[in-house]
C-alpha atoms as one frame of an Amber mdcrd trajectory, in Angstrom:
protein
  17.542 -85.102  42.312  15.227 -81.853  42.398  11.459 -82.378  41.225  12.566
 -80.643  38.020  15.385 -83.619  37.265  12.571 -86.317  37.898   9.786 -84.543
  35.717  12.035 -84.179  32.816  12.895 -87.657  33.289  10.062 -88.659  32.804
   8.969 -86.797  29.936  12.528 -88.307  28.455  11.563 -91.568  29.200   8.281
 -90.916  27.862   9.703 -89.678  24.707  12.035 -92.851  24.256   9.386 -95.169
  24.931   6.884 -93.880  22.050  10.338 -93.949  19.731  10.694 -97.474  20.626
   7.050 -98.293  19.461   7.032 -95.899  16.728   8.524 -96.262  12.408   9.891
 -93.862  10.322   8.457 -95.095   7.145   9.792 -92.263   4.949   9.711 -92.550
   1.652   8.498 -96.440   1.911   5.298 -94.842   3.229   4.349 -93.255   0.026
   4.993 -96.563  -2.367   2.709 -98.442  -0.002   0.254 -96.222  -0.232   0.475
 -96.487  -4.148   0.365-100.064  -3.988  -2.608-100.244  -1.685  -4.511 -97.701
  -4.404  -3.626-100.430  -7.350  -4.718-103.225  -5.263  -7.788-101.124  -4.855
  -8.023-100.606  -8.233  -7.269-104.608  -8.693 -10.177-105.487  -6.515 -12.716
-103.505  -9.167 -11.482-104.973 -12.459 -12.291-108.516 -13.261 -11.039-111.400
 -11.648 -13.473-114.545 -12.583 -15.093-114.683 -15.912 -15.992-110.998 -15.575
 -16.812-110.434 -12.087 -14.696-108.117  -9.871 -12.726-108.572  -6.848 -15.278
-107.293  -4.583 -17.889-109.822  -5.610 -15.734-112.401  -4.889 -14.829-110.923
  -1.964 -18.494-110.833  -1.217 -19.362-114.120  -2.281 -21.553-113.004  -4.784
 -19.981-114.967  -7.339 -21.709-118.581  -7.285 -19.588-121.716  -8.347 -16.926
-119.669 -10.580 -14.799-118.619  -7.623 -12.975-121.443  -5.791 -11.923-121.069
  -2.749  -8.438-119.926  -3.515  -9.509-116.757  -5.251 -11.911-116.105  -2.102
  -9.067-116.248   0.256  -7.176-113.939  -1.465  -9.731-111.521  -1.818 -10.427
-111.534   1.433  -6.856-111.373   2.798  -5.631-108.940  -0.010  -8.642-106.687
   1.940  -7.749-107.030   5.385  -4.271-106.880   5.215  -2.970-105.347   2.220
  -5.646-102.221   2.415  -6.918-102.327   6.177  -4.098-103.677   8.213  -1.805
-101.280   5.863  -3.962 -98.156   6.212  -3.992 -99.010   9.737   0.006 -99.052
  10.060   0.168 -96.290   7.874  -1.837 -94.335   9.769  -0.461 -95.140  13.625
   3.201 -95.850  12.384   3.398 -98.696  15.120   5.804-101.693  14.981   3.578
-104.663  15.722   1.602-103.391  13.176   4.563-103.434  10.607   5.227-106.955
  11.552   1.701-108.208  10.698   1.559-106.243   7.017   4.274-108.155   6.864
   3.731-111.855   7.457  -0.001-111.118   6.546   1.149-109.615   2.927   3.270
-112.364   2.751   0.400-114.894   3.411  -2.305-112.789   1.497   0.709-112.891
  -1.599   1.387-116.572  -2.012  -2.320-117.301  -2.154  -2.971-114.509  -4.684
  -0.194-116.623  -6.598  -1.880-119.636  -5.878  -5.426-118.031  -7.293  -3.927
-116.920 -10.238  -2.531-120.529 -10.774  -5.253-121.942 -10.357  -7.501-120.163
 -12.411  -4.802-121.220 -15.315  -5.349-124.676 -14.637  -8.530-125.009 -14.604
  -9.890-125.495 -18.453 -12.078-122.922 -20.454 -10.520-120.045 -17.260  -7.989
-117.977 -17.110  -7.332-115.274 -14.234  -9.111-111.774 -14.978  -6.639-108.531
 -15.192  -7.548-107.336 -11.562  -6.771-110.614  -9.944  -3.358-110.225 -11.715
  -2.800-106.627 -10.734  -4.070-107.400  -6.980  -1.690-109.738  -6.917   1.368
-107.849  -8.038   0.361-105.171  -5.973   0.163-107.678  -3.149   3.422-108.666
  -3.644   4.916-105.154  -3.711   2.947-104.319  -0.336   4.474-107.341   1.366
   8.167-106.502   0.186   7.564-103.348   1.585   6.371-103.904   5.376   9.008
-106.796   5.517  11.757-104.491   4.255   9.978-101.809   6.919   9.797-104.251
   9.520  13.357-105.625   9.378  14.739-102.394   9.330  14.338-101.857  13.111
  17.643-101.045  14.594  18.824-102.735  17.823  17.440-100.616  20.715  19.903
-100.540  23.832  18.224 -98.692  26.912  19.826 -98.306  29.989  17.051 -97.956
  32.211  19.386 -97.544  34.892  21.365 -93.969  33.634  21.547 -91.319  36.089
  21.483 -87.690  34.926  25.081 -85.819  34.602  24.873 -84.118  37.463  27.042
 -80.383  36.516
């Protein structure tokens, strides 16, 4: 093989490699960007007996919030708006994989807040902790669908050119 065939076999092999890392989110890309803007949106309504999302994110909300509620504030933030801005924005499998499982996570304990702000007597859960966690839950159904769409990658590492 000329310099030529091992240059552009390497820029090949290059190429393959970023595919491998790489999604194609497509359409997908566009509902979890709407769902991250509603959880957004979630975080600044009312959650606890009139304060928002980001004060009990904060922990500016003394003895209302349990610590349910705080837990899902704070992983409704990191991985339903950072970690997912983050994928988003580098398109990157691993990433995919922890929206995912973290959306996942970050959605049964937005669940669990809601539930437990119905159980506990003279509460009930504001209108943004409901809407964060819907949106949650969307999110997560997305970067698992996203994430377990990966096809099987076969590379033969050892394929010479056709010579002609």
């Amino acid at each position: 093989m000329t310099d030529v065939d091992h240059h552009l076999r390497d820029q090949i092999n290059a190429v393959e490699r970023k595919a491998i890392r790489t999604v194609d989110l497509g359409a997908r890309a566009i509902v979890i960007s709407a769902a991250v803007l509603v959880l957004l949106v979630g975080l600044v309504l009312p959650w606890i007996d009139g304060a928002n999302g980001w004060q009990v994110l904060l922990g500016h909300v003394e003895g209302k919030a349990g610590v349910v509620p705080r837990l899902f504030a704070a992983t409704s933030a990191g991985f339903g708006v950072l970690a997912s801005m983050l994928a988003l924005v580098t398109r990157l499998w691993a990433l995919t994989w922890v929206c995912a499982i973290g959306g996942w996570f970050a959605s049964v304990d937005g669940m669990l807040a809601i539930w437990s702000r119905q159980s506990t007597p003279d509460a009930s859960p504001g209108i943004g902790l409901v809407i964060a966690g819907v949106a949650m839950i969307v999110i997560a159904t997305c970067w698992f669908r996203t994430a377990w769409s990966r096809p099987d990658v076969q590379v033969d590492r050892n394929a010479q050119p056709v010579a002609e």
